[in-house]
């Protein structure tokens, strides 16, 4: 019985890890979506979950179950595609695990062991959402959320979030550095810029007063530090602010490491608004100046990716979130985004399309009357084209 159960689950694992992905019929001209998630809880190796000893596990039970696999950093290294995923056990603790493939859209398999972080903070309870930056200093950095209990209150849901930092050169051996220090009470969604700015390390931050609510935190921040081995930001400025009655009304945060293009740095971030059904997370885009990454130069209106259909269902419904993008050698762009804190998807575009979208899509005029005017101008232009070109036959 034990062997039969093992073989049955192993066949399921092999089938899902070897499954070829395919584009869906979704169309908006900006990016393509793929049919199957690139990582799910079913991609977890059996030897991570089951005791494979017949004597100690005669009924072939899961001993250390996995609840979900989602928010992931990403990098291409030595011709292979790597995803550094957030894996959440049935115990609710998250950890990092590296999956690798020869393809950017399918075939990902986890390395034998998850990432073992150096235990430098005995108060740290949970870690998650690592952004991966290949920095010009020669290291690959991971910046993630380091969470501990807020001991100033008896509320067991109250926590303190800070930005943890690790670095590596091979995605196997990770050196833990001290957490980022800022003047903010808490930090979430921190991203390290891939190049030096004025000889310093540049970070995109999200200062906030509380663990869930941003409070006085006004949006995506920016700051410089001298020494990554003792990262201290003395001054944060807000570069991309939250706005009333928009997709960033409740909060927003940096997502993937910004993409360098000829027209500027393109940022793929997330925005949150409140609804009667709870918070809704979407992904949006903005650009900063190539020479001054703290200066926003373009912000297309509305969301870039929103949860659709089955993406809306999961542990935390109505959510899409990204913290990983790979730009391939041919300028294809692969955006790894999670849906509803449950699974990891991929969307594909190109640098050319991303630049076009970012710099040629109108910005949000912020009032309904002006939005109607904006849309009406597009309609008038298109009706004239239709009449002139006889598009109706």
PDB file of C-alpha atoms in Angstrom, residues 30-167:
ATOM      1  CA  UNK A  30       0.376  44.544 -24.054  1.00  0.00           C
ATOM      2  CA  UNK A  31       1.277  41.079 -22.790  1.00  0.00           C
ATOM      3  CA  UNK A  32       0.370  37.416 -23.196  1.00  0.00           C
ATOM      4  CA  UNK A  33      -0.817  35.218 -20.351  1.00  0.00           C
ATOM      5  CA  UNK A  34       0.024  31.549 -19.992  1.00  0.00           C
ATOM      6  CA  UNK A  35      -2.535  28.871 -19.244  1.00  0.00           C
ATOM      7  CA  UNK A  36      -0.880  27.048 -16.368  1.00  0.00           C
ATOM      8  CA  UNK A  37       0.693  28.473 -13.223  1.00  0.00           C
ATOM      9  CA  UNK A  38       4.472  28.033 -13.252  1.00  0.00           C
ATOM     10  CA  UNK A  39       4.568  27.059  -9.572  1.00  0.00           C
ATOM     11  CA  UNK A  40       1.939  25.674  -7.197  1.00  0.00           C
ATOM     12  CA  UNK A  41       1.894  23.588  -4.039  1.00  0.00           C
ATOM     13  CA  UNK A  42       1.805  20.541  -6.344  1.00  0.00           C
ATOM     14  CA  UNK A  43       5.328  21.436  -7.520  1.00  0.00           C
ATOM     15  CA  UNK A  44       6.734  20.749  -4.052  1.00  0.00           C
ATOM     16  CA  UNK A  45       8.895  17.598  -4.015  1.00  0.00           C
ATOM     17  CA  UNK A  46       7.351  14.673  -2.154  1.00  0.00           C
ATOM     18  CA  UNK A  47      10.390  14.393   0.102  1.00  0.00           C
ATOM     19  CA  UNK A  48       9.650  17.856   1.468  1.00  0.00           C
ATOM     20  CA  UNK A  49       6.217  16.792   2.716  1.00  0.00           C
ATOM     21  CA  UNK A  50       6.212  13.062   3.414  1.00  0.00           C
ATOM     22  CA  UNK A  51       8.276  10.825   5.631  1.00  0.00           C
ATOM     23  CA  UNK A  52       9.333   8.197   3.081  1.00  0.00           C
ATOM     24  CA  UNK A  53      10.144   5.642   5.753  1.00  0.00           C
ATOM     25  CA  UNK A  54       7.522   2.871   5.771  1.00  0.00           C
ATOM     26  CA  UNK A  55       8.182   2.105   9.420  1.00  0.00           C
ATOM     27  CA  UNK A  56       7.618   5.634  10.748  1.00  0.00           C
ATOM     28  CA  UNK A  57       4.907   6.579   8.218  1.00  0.00           C
ATOM     29  CA  UNK A  58       2.979   3.394   7.341  1.00  0.00           C
ATOM     30  CA  UNK A  59      -0.088   5.290   6.046  1.00  0.00           C
ATOM     31  CA  UNK A  60       1.996   7.595   3.811  1.00  0.00           C
ATOM     32  CA  UNK A  61       0.694  10.741   5.492  1.00  0.00           C
ATOM     33  CA  UNK A  62       1.906  14.268   4.890  1.00  0.00           C
ATOM     34  CA  UNK A  63       4.009  15.214   7.894  1.00  0.00           C
ATOM     35  CA  UNK A  64       5.012  18.734   6.860  1.00  0.00           C
ATOM     36  CA  UNK A  65       2.386  19.970   4.445  1.00  0.00           C
ATOM     37  CA  UNK A  66       2.659  22.969   2.112  1.00  0.00           C
ATOM     38  CA  UNK A  67      -0.257  25.368   1.806  1.00  0.00           C
ATOM     39  CA  UNK A  68       0.803  27.506  -1.154  1.00  0.00           C
ATOM     40  CA  UNK A  69       3.638  28.746  -3.365  1.00  0.00           C
ATOM     41  CA  UNK A  70       3.481  32.363  -4.486  1.00  0.00           C
ATOM     42  CA  UNK A  71       5.213  35.781  -4.435  1.00  0.00           C
ATOM     43  CA  UNK A  72       8.601  35.183  -6.056  1.00  0.00           C
ATOM     44  CA  UNK A  73      11.738  37.005  -7.054  1.00  0.00           C
ATOM     45  CA  UNK A  74      13.291  35.944 -10.363  1.00  0.00           C
ATOM     46  CA  UNK A  75      16.606  36.029 -12.183  1.00  0.00           C
ATOM     47  CA  UNK A  76      18.293  34.535 -15.242  1.00  0.00           C
ATOM     48  CA  UNK A  77      21.754  33.206 -14.465  1.00  0.00           C
ATOM     49  CA  UNK A  78      24.149  31.191 -16.637  1.00  0.00           C
ATOM     50  CA  UNK A  79      21.430  30.483 -19.187  1.00  0.00           C
ATOM     51  CA  UNK A  80      18.887  29.155 -16.696  1.00  0.00           C
ATOM     52  CA  UNK A  81      15.761  30.722 -15.201  1.00  0.00           C
ATOM     53  CA  UNK A  82      15.496  30.903 -11.426  1.00  0.00           C
ATOM     54  CA  UNK A  83      12.489  31.677  -9.279  1.00  0.00           C
ATOM     55  CA  UNK A  84      12.971  32.364  -5.574  1.00  0.00           C
ATOM     56  CA  UNK A  85       9.483  31.613  -4.327  1.00  0.00           C
ATOM     57  CA  UNK A  86       7.668  32.240  -1.094  1.00  0.00           C
ATOM     58  CA  UNK A  87       6.547  28.849   0.184  1.00  0.00           C
ATOM     59  CA  UNK A  88       4.047  28.739   3.031  1.00  0.00           C
ATOM     60  CA  UNK A  89       3.739  25.601   5.117  1.00  0.00           C
ATOM     61  CA  UNK A  90       0.527  24.369   6.676  1.00  0.00           C
ATOM     62  CA  UNK A  91       1.894  25.942   9.866  1.00  0.00           C
ATOM     63  CA  UNK A  92       1.602  29.412   8.213  1.00  0.00           C
ATOM     64  CA  UNK A  93       5.365  30.004   8.330  1.00  0.00           C
ATOM     65  CA  UNK A  94       6.844  31.166   5.046  1.00  0.00           C
ATOM     66  CA  UNK A  95      10.302  30.393   3.735  1.00  0.00           C
ATOM     67  CA  UNK A  96      12.228  30.792   0.493  1.00  0.00           C
ATOM     68  CA  UNK A  97      12.910  28.085  -2.053  1.00  0.00           C
ATOM     69  CA  UNK A  98      14.708  28.242  -5.394  1.00  0.00           C
ATOM     70  CA  UNK A  99      13.148  26.624  -8.468  1.00  0.00           C
ATOM     71  CA  UNK A 100      15.064  26.363 -11.735  1.00  0.00           C
ATOM     72  CA  UNK A 101      14.215  25.623 -15.367  1.00  0.00           C
ATOM     73  CA  UNK A 102      15.672  25.805 -18.858  1.00  0.00           C
ATOM     74  CA  UNK A 103      12.432  27.546 -19.888  1.00  0.00           C
ATOM     75  CA  UNK A 104      10.950  30.786 -18.547  1.00  0.00           C
ATOM     76  CA  UNK A 105       7.361  29.485 -18.665  1.00  0.00           C
ATOM     77  CA  UNK A 106       7.385  25.857 -17.545  1.00  0.00           C
ATOM     78  CA  UNK A 107       9.480  22.969 -16.231  1.00  0.00           C
ATOM     79  CA  UNK A 108      10.421  24.574 -12.916  1.00  0.00           C
ATOM     80  CA  UNK A 109      11.670  22.191 -10.236  1.00  0.00           C
ATOM     81  CA  UNK A 110      12.818  23.076  -6.753  1.00  0.00           C
ATOM     82  CA  UNK A 111      16.369  22.513  -5.598  1.00  0.00           C
ATOM     83  CA  UNK A 112      16.710  19.785  -2.988  1.00  0.00           C
ATOM     84  CA  UNK A 113      16.652  22.141  -0.010  1.00  0.00           C
ATOM     85  CA  UNK A 114      14.939  25.455   0.726  1.00  0.00           C
ATOM     86  CA  UNK A 115      17.043  28.527   1.499  1.00  0.00           C
ATOM     87  CA  UNK A 116      18.510  28.322   4.995  1.00  0.00           C
ATOM     88  CA  UNK A 117      18.901  31.881   6.260  1.00  0.00           C
ATOM     89  CA  UNK A 118      21.421  32.682   8.960  1.00  0.00           C
ATOM     90  CA  UNK A 119      19.544  33.168  12.220  1.00  0.00           C
ATOM     91  CA  UNK A 120      20.736  36.642  13.175  1.00  0.00           C
ATOM     92  CA  UNK A 121      17.524  37.831  14.857  1.00  0.00           C
ATOM     93  CA  UNK A 122      15.907  35.598  17.471  1.00  0.00           C
ATOM     94  CA  UNK A 123      12.791  37.791  17.436  1.00  0.00           C
ATOM     95  CA  UNK A 124      12.163  37.127  13.726  1.00  0.00           C
ATOM     96  CA  UNK A 125       9.183  34.811  13.243  1.00  0.00           C
ATOM     97  CA  UNK A 126       8.427  34.926   9.528  1.00  0.00           C
ATOM     98  CA  UNK A 127      10.083  35.922   6.219  1.00  0.00           C
ATOM     99  CA  UNK A 128       8.550  36.462   2.792  1.00  0.00           C
ATOM    100  CA  UNK A 129       8.433  38.208  -0.622  1.00  0.00           C
ATOM    101  CA  UNK A 130      12.083  38.355  -1.659  1.00  0.00           C
ATOM    102  CA  UNK A 131      13.099  40.725  -4.444  1.00  0.00           C
ATOM    103  CA  UNK A 132      16.231  39.655  -6.323  1.00  0.00           C
ATOM    104  CA  UNK A 133      18.656  42.311  -7.583  1.00  0.00           C
ATOM    105  CA  UNK A 134      21.719  41.550  -9.676  1.00  0.00           C
ATOM    106  CA  UNK A 135      23.747  44.560  -8.595  1.00  0.00           C
ATOM    107  CA  UNK A 136      26.611  46.145 -10.438  1.00  0.00           C
ATOM    108  CA  UNK A 137      28.826  45.510  -7.372  1.00  0.00           C
ATOM    109  CA  UNK A 138      28.956  41.828  -8.401  1.00  0.00           C
ATOM    110  CA  UNK A 139      26.567  40.370  -5.824  1.00  0.00           C
ATOM    111  CA  UNK A 140      23.026  39.117  -6.165  1.00  0.00           C
ATOM    112  CA  UNK A 141      20.949  40.618  -3.370  1.00  0.00           C
ATOM    113  CA  UNK A 142      17.701  39.440  -1.887  1.00  0.00           C
ATOM    114  CA  UNK A 143      15.596  41.970   0.009  1.00  0.00           C
ATOM    115  CA  UNK A 144      12.607  40.560   1.873  1.00  0.00           C
ATOM    116  CA  UNK A 145      10.147  41.210   4.649  1.00  0.00           C
ATOM    117  CA  UNK A 146      11.378  40.193   8.095  1.00  0.00           C
ATOM    118  CA  UNK A 147       8.451  39.927  10.500  1.00  0.00           C
ATOM    119  CA  UNK A 148       8.428  39.791  14.295  1.00  0.00           C
ATOM    120  CA  UNK A 149       5.798  40.050  17.010  1.00  0.00           C
ATOM    121  CA  UNK A 150       4.910  43.546  18.162  1.00  0.00           C
ATOM    122  CA  UNK A 151       5.532  43.146  21.889  1.00  0.00           C
ATOM    123  CA  UNK A 152       3.979  46.490  22.744  1.00  0.00           C
ATOM    124  CA  UNK A 153       0.500  44.933  22.551  1.00  0.00           C
ATOM    125  CA  UNK A 154      -1.245  41.696  23.507  1.00  0.00           C
ATOM    126  CA  UNK A 155      -2.900  41.558  20.085  1.00  0.00           C
ATOM    127  CA  UNK A 156      -1.500  38.369  18.548  1.00  0.00           C
ATOM    128  CA  UNK A 157      -2.101  39.696  15.019  1.00  0.00           C
ATOM    129  CA  UNK A 158       0.041  42.775  15.619  1.00  0.00           C
ATOM    130  CA  UNK A 159       3.486  42.549  14.023  1.00  0.00           C
ATOM    131  CA  UNK A 160       6.516  44.589  13.047  1.00  0.00           C
ATOM    132  CA  UNK A 161       7.889  44.367   9.517  1.00  0.00           C
ATOM    133  CA  UNK A 162      11.394  45.316   8.504  1.00  0.00           C
ATOM    134  CA  UNK A 163      13.514  44.800   5.377  1.00  0.00           C
ATOM    135  CA  UNK A 164      15.900  41.865   5.626  1.00  0.00           C
ATOM    136  CA  UNK A 165      18.909  41.651   3.297  1.00  0.00           C
ATOM    137  CA  UNK A 166      20.911  38.689   2.008  1.00  0.00           C
ATOM    138  CA  UNK A 167      23.449  38.347  -0.763  1.00  0.00           C
TER     139      UNK A 167
END
